[in-house]
Amino acid sequence: MSSMLGKRAVSSFISLMVLIVLVFFLSRLTGDPAALYLPVDASEEMRQNFREIHGLNDPVLVQFGHYLADLVRFDFGDSLRKARPALEVVLEAFTWTLELALITMALVTAAAIALGSLAAFNIGSPLDRIASLLSLIGASAPDFWIAIVGIVLFSVSLGWLPTSGTGSVWHWILPISVLFIRPFGLILQVVRGSMITALGSAYVKTARAKGVKNRPIIFVHTLRNAMLPVITVIGDQAAALLNGAVVVETIFGFPGVGKLMIDSILQRDFNVILAAIMVTALAIFVMNLLIDIAYALLDPRIRT
Amino acid sequence: MKYITALAGLLLASTAMSPAFAQDNHDVTVVLAEEADVIEPCMATRSNIGRIVLQNISETLTELDVRGDKGLMPRLAESWEMAGDNTWRFHLREGVKFSDGSDFDAEDVKHSFERAGSDQITCEISRYYEGIDITPKVVDAHTIDFTTEPAQPILPLLLSLLTIVPSETPLEFTRNPIGTGPYMLAEWNPGQDIKLARRDDYWGEAPAVTGATYLFRTDAAVRAAMVQTGEADIAPSISATDATDPEMDFSYPNSETTYLRIDQNVAPLGDKRVREALNLALDREAFIGTILAEGTQIATAINVPTTLGWNPDVTAWPYDPDKARALLAEAKADGVPVETTISLIGRTGNFPGATEVFEAIQGMLTDVGFNIDLQMVEVAEHEQYYSKPYVEDRPILVGAQHDNSRGDPVFSMYFKYHSEGRQSGINDPKVDELIETATAATGEERSALWSELFAYLHDDVVADVLLFHMVGHARVGGRVDFTPTIATNSSLQLSEIGFK
């Protein structure tokens, strides 16, 4: 198992390195930060001065050298726009994203596994049909639309929940509900399909023939075997959430890393872009490792 | 069960703290579109920062009256006069204290000016002082002279933009702005909110608002909903489509003018008949009340009508597609390549409905025989077309917005129309001369020169395709008494807010 994890870690590390190089050069290709940061009628002198202060006049390779050296020390420099350390800005935003992603994924996983298993066990029943319908709606509904409709319905018309923001527990309900819907739909489908396959397998038939009851069949025999594809999908969905839920963050005014990244790209705030990409890449790297471990624990064949 | 009780308790406790239930005091909540990246007084000309800082935390020597017709009013300066040809003398208010307790004096003004222009930080307000050599000199604790080269007739107006900071303020962006204004920064939770608190030791009359919370929501519909539900009191900018409630929603001239900038260096745009045809081909009336909000005005100048020297005798171009076609035919007969494809560059999200407006313009121009290729680009790319050095491999019309609510055309004219201007598409010696003379002139003469220039640009040069003076929309909750003005686009004085 450790050699498998070692291999995975090395390959992830290489992709991280490629990412570092790509990010630097791609972001430099897209435009001059001085043109964007300064007002349109700023003089050439102001622009020149701005480039000088921020080291944008150096040759690109020299800038790349500085960037690598700073990266090793985990120093991303200051945000051009916010005049404070880029890493601090990113970690602040990432904390919100992480909380949002963890809570959402925990709820999604629990709900999708419970409902998916029950549906698979009772194929064709009303419960199964409702679950399939729900998952189809969930997987295909546009989240910006759900978010706005949610605000109009629950905040403006009914007055139950605040429209947006972060002040209290109530503020989390709408964003989490909106984020919940899509992964829930997807994972529910995968759980159901995977469980149906497992329930039709030879070992379940054997167990039934031996007179094992329904509950142990679901929870002891099939669930563990059916979980492998489910974990992959959970990993994918969680990675998407860790990248920031841009739509939800934008609409609900949640200060997460997705919106920060988009804003920084539009403003060519290089240091923040780099710090944000590194932090999220590292988080996804760690999460992939966790998924590999979970895989190995569930399936002894992988451990070699 | 224990957990459920605890959770219920938590929820109840949070309900009590939520803003919707806590408004029986005189604090207000303002919801803005974009978070302030810094709360730096020398960046107050940027609207998301200015709406928080300007005249709330930091004050200026003079202030332009946008609610009445008093013109330039005293603020931290009590009076000012010319003291010699090139020198303005300002008499400062006495007994004013900064929020850190220190006294306000002439040294602070000198430092604020020098700091704004320092090459160690990129302060945005300093761009208004470029091209003029200004030297501040402290006469005594409450008198300061500004000597300029060349003479600067509107220096007192220029100083309505200079936010005053204490002389100890370092030459780097501060995170703790200290000012003389009626409010001070109380709390700043990046990404979430900014809170101001009223000062007890403010020199002027105490305003009714005791404190303000600024929230940031990108989505205009959410901002409008927040005022509707009482989560916020004022949303200074919502979209026209959300401004549906006449009880709460106001429209105000937002001082932005939309226009198509023409680079006359590239054929066929150097031909005046072609430029006239561009103007005659557009049915400007048709946009108002349809794609653009009711209240939008047709522009005859790059500056809004409240600007000094704005010329009421200039009339907008009529919609006359037949004449446009005739002009194009005439130009073509003279060998002007009128069929060349002209790029129309628009900026995505420049204003609500921007894409639709540029598509309609493309349609109308095509209708009279132009060959228009519309490209909607994002801000960084747009800037590459908008400012010099221009892309000159093909004829280009740049659709853009210009904002000048400062009351004088000087902030627009040089860089939009002078042959050296960074965003000028023309090269006309008479225009250059008029701009230079008007910039140095005072009083009636100044106003007359600007008027002459406005007419000359519109009727004789046909410098650009002027389109509209735009309106913005604000939503104001029932609890507060506030009327937006042209200044609401760049500032939001808490002292102008009352309660019903």
PDB file of N, CA and C in Angstrom, chain A residues 31 35-44 46-47 49-50 53 81-84 92 96 148 151 155-156 161-166 168-171 250-253 255 259 266-268, chain B residues 10-11 14-15 19 34-35 37-38 43 46 119-124 126-127 130 173 175 190-192 216-219 221-222 225-226 228-229 231 378-380 383-384 386-387 415 422-423:
ATOM      1  N   GLY A  31      -1.977  40.009 -20.460  1.00  0.00           N
ATOM      2  CA  GLY A  31      -2.166  41.457 -20.419  1.00  0.00           C
ATOM      3  C   GLY A  31      -1.333  42.111 -19.345  1.00  0.00           C
ATOM      4  N   ALA A  35      -1.992  48.386 -16.970  1.00  0.00           N
ATOM      5  CA  ALA A  35      -3.088  48.947 -17.765  1.00  0.00           C
ATOM      6  C   ALA A  35      -4.417  48.763 -17.060  1.00  0.00           C
ATOM      7  N   LEU A  36      -4.523  47.695 -16.273  1.00  0.00           N
ATOM      8  CA  LEU A  36      -5.789  47.396 -15.622  1.00  0.00           C
ATOM      9  C   LEU A  36      -5.907  48.037 -14.263  1.00  0.00           C
ATOM     10  N   TYR A  37      -4.787  48.045 -13.539  1.00  0.00           N
ATOM     11  CA  TYR A  37      -4.853  48.538 -12.175  1.00  0.00           C
ATOM     12  C   TYR A  37      -5.063  50.037 -12.160  1.00  0.00           C
ATOM     13  N   LEU A  38      -4.325  50.732 -13.046  1.00  0.00           N
ATOM     14  CA  LEU A  38      -4.391  52.187 -13.046  1.00  0.00           C
ATOM     15  C   LEU A  38      -5.586  52.644 -13.869  1.00  0.00           C
ATOM     16  N   PRO A  39      -6.086  53.847 -13.555  1.00  0.00           N
ATOM     17  CA  PRO A  39      -7.220  54.366 -14.318  1.00  0.00           C
ATOM     18  C   PRO A  39      -6.840  54.577 -15.769  1.00  0.00           C
ATOM     19  N   VAL A  40      -7.851  54.620 -16.655  1.00  0.00           N
ATOM     20  CA  VAL A  40      -7.582  54.691 -18.087  1.00  0.00           C
ATOM     21  C   VAL A  40      -6.791  55.924 -18.475  1.00  0.00           C
ATOM     22  N   ASP A  41      -6.972  57.018 -17.722  1.00  0.00           N
ATOM     23  CA  ASP A  41      -6.285  58.233 -18.125  1.00  0.00           C
ATOM     24  C   ASP A  41      -4.968  58.435 -17.369  1.00  0.00           C
ATOM     25  N   ALA A  42      -4.456  57.373 -16.754  1.00  0.00           N
ATOM     26  CA  ALA A  42      -3.169  57.485 -16.078  1.00  0.00           C
ATOM     27  C   ALA A  42      -2.071  57.713 -17.119  1.00  0.00           C
ATOM     28  N   SER A  43      -1.060  58.469 -16.718  1.00  0.00           N
ATOM     29  CA  SER A  43      -0.003  58.791 -17.682  1.00  0.00           C
ATOM     30  C   SER A  43       0.956  57.618 -17.830  1.00  0.00           C
ATOM     31  N   GLU A  44       1.764  57.673 -18.879  1.00  0.00           N
ATOM     32  CA  GLU A  44       2.761  56.633 -19.097  1.00  0.00           C
ATOM     33  C   GLU A  44       3.740  56.602 -17.931  1.00  0.00           C
ATOM     34  N   MET A  46       3.068  57.237 -14.763  1.00  0.00           N
ATOM     35  CA  MET A  46       2.445  56.490 -13.659  1.00  0.00           C
ATOM     36  C   MET A  46       2.552  54.986 -13.908  1.00  0.00           C
ATOM     37  N   ARG A  47       2.310  54.601 -15.166  1.00  0.00           N
ATOM     38  CA  ARG A  47       2.353  53.186 -15.504  1.00  0.00           C
ATOM     39  C   ARG A  47       3.757  52.618 -15.308  1.00  0.00           C
ATOM     40  N   ASN A  49       6.098  53.776 -13.452  1.00  0.00           N
ATOM     41  CA  ASN A  49       6.391  53.773 -12.038  1.00  0.00           C
ATOM     42  C   ASN A  49       5.758  52.566 -11.341  1.00  0.00           C
ATOM     43  N   PHE A  50       4.539  52.261 -11.737  1.00  0.00           N
ATOM     44  CA  PHE A  50       3.820  51.126 -11.174  1.00  0.00           C
ATOM     45  C   PHE A  50       4.555  49.814 -11.497  1.00  0.00           C
ATOM     46  N   ILE A  53       7.722  49.570  -9.316  1.00  0.00           N
ATOM     47  CA  ILE A  53       7.458  49.188  -7.927  1.00  0.00           C
ATOM     48  C   ILE A  53       7.193  47.682  -7.823  1.00  0.00           C
ATOM     49  N   ARG A  81      -3.861  44.590  -5.534  1.00  0.00           N
ATOM     50  CA  ARG A  81      -5.074  45.362  -5.265  1.00  0.00           C
ATOM     51  C   ARG A  81      -5.279  45.628  -3.785  1.00  0.00           C
ATOM     52  N   LYS A  82      -4.951  44.627  -2.964  1.00  0.00           N
ATOM     53  CA  LYS A  82      -5.351  44.724  -1.568  1.00  0.00           C
ATOM     54  C   LYS A  82      -4.227  45.180  -0.652  1.00  0.00           C
ATOM     55  N   ALA A  83      -3.019  45.312  -1.206  1.00  0.00           N
ATOM     56  CA  ALA A  83      -1.889  45.805  -0.432  1.00  0.00           C
ATOM     57  C   ALA A  83      -1.684  45.023   0.859  1.00  0.00           C
ATOM     58  N   ARG A  84      -1.854  43.719   0.829  1.00  0.00           N
ATOM     59  CA  ARG A  84      -1.487  42.857   1.947  1.00  0.00           C
ATOM     60  C   ARG A  84      -1.107  41.490   1.402  1.00  0.00           C
ATOM     61  N   GLU A  92      -7.713  33.191   3.943  1.00  0.00           N
ATOM     62  CA  GLU A  92      -8.948  33.704   4.509  1.00  0.00           C
ATOM     63  C   GLU A  92     -10.143  33.216   3.692  1.00  0.00           C
ATOM     64  N   TRP A  96     -13.405  29.757   4.150  1.00  0.00           N
ATOM     65  CA  TRP A  96     -14.851  29.748   3.886  1.00  0.00           C
ATOM     66  C   TRP A  96     -15.212  28.641   2.907  1.00  0.00           C
ATOM     67  N   ILE A 148     -31.221  32.227  -7.290  1.00  0.00           N
ATOM     68  CA  ILE A 148     -32.069  33.430  -7.343  1.00  0.00           C
ATOM     69  C   ILE A 148     -33.508  33.102  -6.942  1.00  0.00           C
ATOM     70  N   ILE A 151     -33.726  32.773  -3.242  1.00  0.00           N
ATOM     71  CA  ILE A 151     -33.744  34.065  -2.542  1.00  0.00           C
ATOM     72  C   ILE A 151     -35.129  34.701  -2.648  1.00  0.00           C
ATOM     73  N   SER A 155     -36.468  34.320   0.989  1.00  0.00           N
ATOM     74  CA  SER A 155     -36.093  35.561   1.657  1.00  0.00           C
ATOM     75  C   SER A 155     -37.093  36.669   1.407  1.00  0.00           C
ATOM     76  N   VAL A 156     -37.379  36.909   0.122  1.00  0.00           N
ATOM     77  CA  VAL A 156     -38.225  38.050  -0.194  1.00  0.00           C
ATOM     78  C   VAL A 156     -39.702  37.748   0.096  1.00  0.00           C
ATOM     79  N   LEU A 161     -35.495  33.331   5.552  1.00  0.00           N
ATOM     80  CA  LEU A 161     -34.037  33.280   5.581  1.00  0.00           C
ATOM     81  C   LEU A 161     -33.452  34.603   5.089  1.00  0.00           C
ATOM     82  N   PRO A 162     -32.246  34.953   5.552  1.00  0.00           N
ATOM     83  CA  PRO A 162     -31.594  36.142   5.004  1.00  0.00           C
ATOM     84  C   PRO A 162     -31.203  35.896   3.546  1.00  0.00           C
ATOM     85  N   THR A 163     -31.187  36.945   2.732  1.00  0.00           N
ATOM     86  CA  THR A 163     -30.892  36.781   1.303  1.00  0.00           C
ATOM     87  C   THR A 163     -29.480  36.258   1.064  1.00  0.00           C
ATOM     88  N   SER A 164     -28.538  36.754   1.868  1.00  0.00           N
ATOM     89  CA  SER A 164     -27.144  36.486   1.548  1.00  0.00           C
ATOM     90  C   SER A 164     -26.285  36.908   2.731  1.00  0.00           C
ATOM     91  N   GLY A 165     -24.983  36.643   2.618  1.00  0.00           N
ATOM     92  CA  GLY A 165     -24.095  37.071   3.690  1.00  0.00           C
ATOM     93  C   GLY A 165     -23.642  35.919   4.565  1.00  0.00           C
ATOM     94  N   THR A 166     -23.009  36.233   5.700  1.00  0.00           N
ATOM     95  CA  THR A 166     -22.357  35.188   6.469  1.00  0.00           C
ATOM     96  C   THR A 166     -22.607  35.269   7.971  1.00  0.00           C
ATOM     97  N   SER A 168     -24.946  34.452  10.425  1.00  0.00           N
ATOM     98  CA  SER A 168     -25.423  33.453  11.382  1.00  0.00           C
ATOM     99  C   SER A 168     -25.620  32.098  10.707  1.00  0.00           C
ATOM    100  N   VAL A 169     -26.100  31.123  11.486  1.00  0.00           N
ATOM    101  CA  VAL A 169     -26.385  29.790  10.949  1.00  0.00           C
ATOM    102  C   VAL A 169     -27.385  29.882   9.788  1.00  0.00           C
ATOM    103  N   TRP A 170     -28.365  30.769   9.969  1.00  0.00           N
ATOM    104  CA  TRP A 170     -29.391  30.927   8.925  1.00  0.00           C
ATOM    105  C   TRP A 170     -28.774  31.261   7.577  1.00  0.00           C
ATOM    106  N   HIS A 171     -27.689  32.045   7.601  1.00  0.00           N
ATOM    107  CA  HIS A 171     -27.074  32.479   6.344  1.00  0.00           C
ATOM    108  C   HIS A 171     -26.520  31.308   5.537  1.00  0.00           C
ATOM    109  N   THR A 250     -20.758  34.195  -5.589  1.00  0.00           N
ATOM    110  CA  THR A 250     -21.091  35.489  -6.162  1.00  0.00           C
ATOM    111  C   THR A 250     -22.476  35.938  -5.716  1.00  0.00           C
ATOM    112  N   ILE A 251     -23.443  35.046  -5.844  1.00  0.00           N
ATOM    113  CA  ILE A 251     -24.812  35.452  -5.543  1.00  0.00           C
ATOM    114  C   ILE A 251     -25.016  35.683  -4.047  1.00  0.00           C
ATOM    115  N   PHE A 252     -24.501  34.788  -3.224  1.00  0.00           N
ATOM    116  CA  PHE A 252     -24.763  34.913  -1.797  1.00  0.00           C
ATOM    117  C   PHE A 252     -23.722  35.756  -1.062  1.00  0.00           C
ATOM    118  N   GLY A 253     -22.804  36.356  -1.787  1.00  0.00           N
ATOM    119  CA  GLY A 253     -21.813  37.189  -1.125  1.00  0.00           C
ATOM    120  C   GLY A 253     -20.963  36.408  -0.150  1.00  0.00           C
ATOM    121  N   PRO A 255     -17.538  34.989   0.896  1.00  0.00           N
ATOM    122  CA  PRO A 255     -16.187  35.404   0.488  1.00  0.00           C
ATOM    123  C   PRO A 255     -15.242  34.232   0.232  1.00  0.00           C
ATOM    124  N   LYS A 259     -14.631  33.016  -6.149  1.00  0.00           N
ATOM    125  CA  LYS A 259     -14.866  34.381  -6.591  1.00  0.00           C
ATOM    126  C   LYS A 259     -13.568  35.184  -6.516  1.00  0.00           C
ATOM    127  N   LEU A 266      -9.385  38.657 -13.517  1.00  0.00           N
ATOM    128  CA  LEU A 266      -9.843  39.825 -14.264  1.00  0.00           C
ATOM    129  C   LEU A 266      -8.970  41.038 -13.984  1.00  0.00           C
ATOM    130  N   GLN A 267      -8.460  41.122 -12.754  1.00  0.00           N
ATOM    131  CA  GLN A 267      -7.649  42.290 -12.388  1.00  0.00           C
ATOM    132  C   GLN A 267      -6.158  42.040 -12.580  1.00  0.00           C
ATOM    133  N   ARG A 268      -5.776  40.886 -13.090  1.00  0.00           N
ATOM    134  CA  ARG A 268      -4.366  40.511 -13.256  1.00  0.00           C
ATOM    135  C   ARG A 268      -3.593  40.665 -11.941  1.00  0.00           C
TER     136      ARG A 268
ATOM    137  N   LEU B  10     -29.201  27.859  19.522  1.00  0.00           N
ATOM    138  CA  LEU B  10     -28.209  28.540  18.684  1.00  0.00           C
ATOM    139  C   LEU B  10     -28.902  29.320  17.572  1.00  0.00           C
ATOM    140  N   LEU B  11     -29.876  28.662  16.959  1.00  0.00           N
ATOM    141  CA  LEU B  11     -30.594  29.294  15.865  1.00  0.00           C
ATOM    142  C   LEU B  11     -31.337  30.530  16.358  1.00  0.00           C
ATOM    143  N   SER B  14     -28.987  33.316  16.966  1.00  0.00           N
ATOM    144  CA  SER B  14     -28.498  33.956  15.748  1.00  0.00           C
ATOM    145  C   SER B  14     -29.596  34.809  15.115  1.00  0.00           C
ATOM    146  N   THR B  15     -30.845  34.409  15.293  1.00  0.00           N
ATOM    147  CA  THR B  15     -31.952  35.212  14.775  1.00  0.00           C
ATOM    148  C   THR B  15     -31.906  36.596  15.400  1.00  0.00           C
ATOM    149  N   PRO B  19     -29.392  41.078  10.968  1.00  0.00           N
ATOM    150  CA  PRO B  19     -29.627  42.504  10.755  1.00  0.00           C
ATOM    151  C   PRO B  19     -31.091  42.870  10.562  1.00  0.00           C
ATOM    152  N   GLU B  34     -19.105  46.000  -5.192  1.00  0.00           N
ATOM    153  CA  GLU B  34     -17.749  45.480  -5.239  1.00  0.00           C
ATOM    154  C   GLU B  34     -17.066  45.814  -3.924  1.00  0.00           C
ATOM    155  N   GLU B  35     -16.364  44.887  -3.375  1.00  0.00           N
ATOM    156  CA  GLU B  35     -15.688  45.149  -2.112  1.00  0.00           C
ATOM    157  C   GLU B  35     -14.559  46.156  -2.305  1.00  0.00           C
ATOM    158  N   ASP B  37     -10.993  47.073  -1.953  1.00  0.00           N
ATOM    159  CA  ASP B  37      -9.774  46.292  -1.734  1.00  0.00           C
ATOM    160  C   ASP B  37      -8.921  46.913  -0.641  1.00  0.00           C
ATOM    161  N   VAL B  38      -8.868  48.235  -0.676  1.00  0.00           N
ATOM    162  CA  VAL B  38      -8.163  48.969   0.369  1.00  0.00           C
ATOM    163  C   VAL B  38      -9.107  50.083   0.824  1.00  0.00           C
ATOM    164  N   MET B  43      -7.090  56.810  -2.611  1.00  0.00           N
ATOM    165  CA  MET B  43      -7.715  56.049  -3.698  1.00  0.00           C
ATOM    166  C   MET B  43      -9.208  56.375  -3.789  1.00  0.00           C
ATOM    167  N   ARG B  46     -11.840  56.176  -6.712  1.00  0.00           N
ATOM    168  CA  ARG B  46     -12.390  54.909  -7.196  1.00  0.00           C
ATOM    169  C   ARG B  46     -13.728  54.706  -6.486  1.00  0.00           C
ATOM    170  N   ASP B 119       6.101  58.920  -5.775  1.00  0.00           N
ATOM    171  CA  ASP B 119       6.298  57.787  -6.680  1.00  0.00           C
ATOM    172  C   ASP B 119       6.483  56.482  -5.903  1.00  0.00           C
ATOM    173  N   GLN B 120       6.332  56.524  -4.586  1.00  0.00           N
ATOM    174  CA  GLN B 120       6.469  55.279  -3.826  1.00  0.00           C
ATOM    175  C   GLN B 120       5.153  54.524  -3.684  1.00  0.00           C
ATOM    176  N   ILE B 121       4.052  55.224  -3.870  1.00  0.00           N
ATOM    177  CA  ILE B 121       2.767  54.514  -3.911  1.00  0.00           C
ATOM    178  C   ILE B 121       1.995  55.006  -5.130  1.00  0.00           C
ATOM    179  N   THR B 122       1.083  54.156  -5.616  1.00  0.00           N
ATOM    180  CA  THR B 122       0.317  54.563  -6.787  1.00  0.00           C
ATOM    181  C   THR B 122      -1.052  55.057  -6.349  1.00  0.00           C
ATOM    182  N   CYS B 123      -1.096  56.320  -5.973  1.00  0.00           N
ATOM    183  CA  CYS B 123      -2.357  56.915  -5.543  1.00  0.00           C
ATOM    184  C   CYS B 123      -3.139  57.364  -6.759  1.00  0.00           C
ATOM    185  N   GLU B 124      -4.424  57.014  -6.770  1.00  0.00           N
ATOM    186  CA  GLU B 124      -5.192  57.335  -7.965  1.00  0.00           C
ATOM    187  C   GLU B 124      -5.539  58.818  -8.064  1.00  0.00           C
ATOM    188  N   SER B 126      -3.866  61.354  -7.690  1.00  0.00           N
ATOM    189  CA  SER B 126      -2.808  62.230  -8.199  1.00  0.00           C
ATOM    190  C   SER B 126      -2.926  62.473  -9.701  1.00  0.00           C
ATOM    191  N   ARG B 127      -3.672  61.627 -10.400  1.00  0.00           N
ATOM    192  CA  ARG B 127      -3.766  61.831 -11.850  1.00  0.00           C
ATOM    193  C   ARG B 127      -4.434  63.155 -12.187  1.00  0.00           C
ATOM    194  N   GLU B 130      -1.762  65.929 -12.757  1.00  0.00           N
ATOM    195  CA  GLU B 130      -0.678  65.731 -13.702  1.00  0.00           C
ATOM    196  C   GLU B 130      -0.592  66.839 -14.729  1.00  0.00           C
ATOM    197  N   PHE B 173       0.187  52.183   1.336  1.00  0.00           N
ATOM    198  CA  PHE B 173      -1.253  52.113   1.557  1.00  0.00           C
ATOM    199  C   PHE B 173      -1.528  51.770   3.020  1.00  0.00           C
ATOM    200  N   ARG B 175      -3.926  50.603   6.201  1.00  0.00           N
ATOM    201  CA  ARG B 175      -5.109  49.767   6.456  1.00  0.00           C
ATOM    202  C   ARG B 175      -5.953  50.373   7.558  1.00  0.00           C
ATOM    203  N   PRO B 190     -12.402  41.478   6.091  1.00  0.00           N
ATOM    204  CA  PRO B 190     -12.245  41.348   4.641  1.00  0.00           C
ATOM    205  C   PRO B 190     -13.153  40.264   4.077  1.00  0.00           C
ATOM    206  N   GLY B 191     -13.793  40.563   2.974  1.00  0.00           N
ATOM    207  CA  GLY B 191     -14.698  39.610   2.354  1.00  0.00           C
ATOM    208  C   GLY B 191     -16.107  39.695   2.905  1.00  0.00           C
ATOM    209  N   GLN B 192     -16.255  40.279   4.067  1.00  0.00           N
ATOM    210  CA  GLN B 192     -17.582  40.295   4.683  1.00  0.00           C
ATOM    211  C   GLN B 192     -18.160  41.687   4.837  1.00  0.00           C
ATOM    212  N   PHE B 216     -21.111  43.692   0.616  1.00  0.00           N
ATOM    213  CA  PHE B 216     -20.726  43.632  -0.795  1.00  0.00           C
ATOM    214  C   PHE B 216     -21.400  42.444  -1.472  1.00  0.00           C
ATOM    215  N   ARG B 217     -22.204  42.727  -2.491  1.00  0.00           N
ATOM    216  CA  ARG B 217     -22.871  41.661  -3.242  1.00  0.00           C
ATOM    217  C   ARG B 217     -22.724  41.977  -4.721  1.00  0.00           C
ATOM    218  N   THR B 218     -22.168  41.033  -5.448  1.00  0.00           N
ATOM    219  CA  THR B 218     -21.931  41.264  -6.869  1.00  0.00           C
ATOM    220  C   THR B 218     -23.221  41.306  -7.666  1.00  0.00           C
ATOM    221  N   ASP B 219     -24.188  40.515  -7.249  1.00  0.00           N
ATOM    222  CA  ASP B 219     -25.403  40.362  -8.037  1.00  0.00           C
ATOM    223  C   ASP B 219     -26.403  41.488  -7.732  1.00  0.00           C
ATOM    224  N   ALA B 221     -29.519  41.813  -8.448  1.00  0.00           N
ATOM    225  CA  ALA B 221     -30.828  41.373  -7.978  1.00  0.00           C
ATOM    226  C   ALA B 221     -30.790  41.118  -6.471  1.00  0.00           C
ATOM    227  N   VAL B 222     -29.662  40.601  -5.995  1.00  0.00           N
ATOM    228  CA  VAL B 222     -29.528  40.345  -4.557  1.00  0.00           C
ATOM    229  C   VAL B 222     -29.476  41.669  -3.797  1.00  0.00           C
ATOM    230  N   ALA B 225     -32.922  42.916  -3.556  1.00  0.00           N
ATOM    231  CA  ALA B 225     -33.704  42.100  -2.613  1.00  0.00           C
ATOM    232  C   ALA B 225     -33.341  42.436  -1.169  1.00  0.00           C
ATOM    233  N   MET B 226     -32.073  42.762  -0.930  1.00  0.00           N
ATOM    234  CA  MET B 226     -31.649  43.053   0.438  1.00  0.00           C
ATOM    235  C   MET B 226     -32.311  44.310   0.990  1.00  0.00           C
ATOM    236  N   GLN B 228     -35.193  45.391  -0.085  1.00  0.00           N
ATOM    237  CA  GLN B 228     -36.604  45.031   0.025  1.00  0.00           C
ATOM    238  C   GLN B 228     -36.896  44.286   1.328  1.00  0.00           C
ATOM    239  N   THR B 229     -35.991  43.385   1.725  1.00  0.00           N
ATOM    240  CA  THR B 229     -36.234  42.616   2.951  1.00  0.00           C
ATOM    241  C   THR B 229     -35.777  43.350   4.196  1.00  0.00           C
ATOM    242  N   GLU B 231     -32.644  43.964   4.965  1.00  0.00           N
ATOM    243  CA  GLU B 231     -31.282  43.618   5.353  1.00  0.00           C
ATOM    244  C   GLU B 231     -30.323  44.761   5.079  1.00  0.00           C
ATOM    245  N   GLU B 378     -13.502  41.783 -23.124  1.00  0.00           N
ATOM    246  CA  GLU B 378     -13.478  42.118 -21.695  1.00  0.00           C
ATOM    247  C   GLU B 378     -12.515  43.266 -21.453  1.00  0.00           C
ATOM    248  N   VAL B 379     -12.511  43.756 -20.233  1.00  0.00           N
ATOM    249  CA  VAL B 379     -11.912  45.053 -19.943  1.00  0.00           C
ATOM    250  C   VAL B 379     -10.446  45.179 -20.361  1.00  0.00           C
ATOM    251  N   ALA B 380      -9.638  44.145 -20.133  1.00  0.00           N
ATOM    252  CA  ALA B 380      -8.211  44.260 -20.440  1.00  0.00           C
ATOM    253  C   ALA B 380      -7.978  44.417 -21.938  1.00  0.00           C
ATOM    254  N   GLU B 383      -9.103  47.871 -23.240  1.00  0.00           N
ATOM    255  CA  GLU B 383      -8.128  48.919 -22.946  1.00  0.00           C
ATOM    256  C   GLU B 383      -7.064  49.008 -24.049  1.00  0.00           C
ATOM    257  N   GLN B 384      -6.723  47.865 -24.641  1.00  0.00           N
ATOM    258  CA  GLN B 384      -5.714  47.874 -25.693  1.00  0.00           C
ATOM    259  C   GLN B 384      -6.183  48.616 -26.948  1.00  0.00           C
ATOM    260  N   TYR B 386      -8.603  51.078 -26.650  1.00  0.00           N
ATOM    261  CA  TYR B 386      -9.112  52.380 -26.206  1.00  0.00           C
ATOM    262  C   TYR B 386      -7.991  53.402 -26.049  1.00  0.00           C
ATOM    263  N   SER B 387      -6.820  52.983 -25.593  1.00  0.00           N
ATOM    264  CA  SER B 387      -5.747  53.927 -25.309  1.00  0.00           C
ATOM    265  C   SER B 387      -4.600  53.748 -26.291  1.00  0.00           C
ATOM    266  N   PHE B 415      -7.394  64.543 -22.612  1.00  0.00           N
ATOM    267  CA  PHE B 415      -7.085  63.171 -22.995  1.00  0.00           C
ATOM    268  C   PHE B 415      -8.080  62.551 -23.974  1.00  0.00           C
ATOM    269  N   ARG B 422      -4.252  60.642 -24.598  1.00  0.00           N
ATOM    270  CA  ARG B 422      -4.095  59.186 -24.643  1.00  0.00           C
ATOM    271  C   ARG B 422      -5.267  58.469 -25.322  1.00  0.00           C
ATOM    272  N   GLN B 423      -6.444  59.112 -25.304  1.00  0.00           N
ATOM    273  CA  GLN B 423      -7.596  58.441 -25.908  1.00  0.00           C
ATOM    274  C   GLN B 423      -8.237  59.306 -26.977  1.00  0.00           C
TER     275      GLN B 423
END
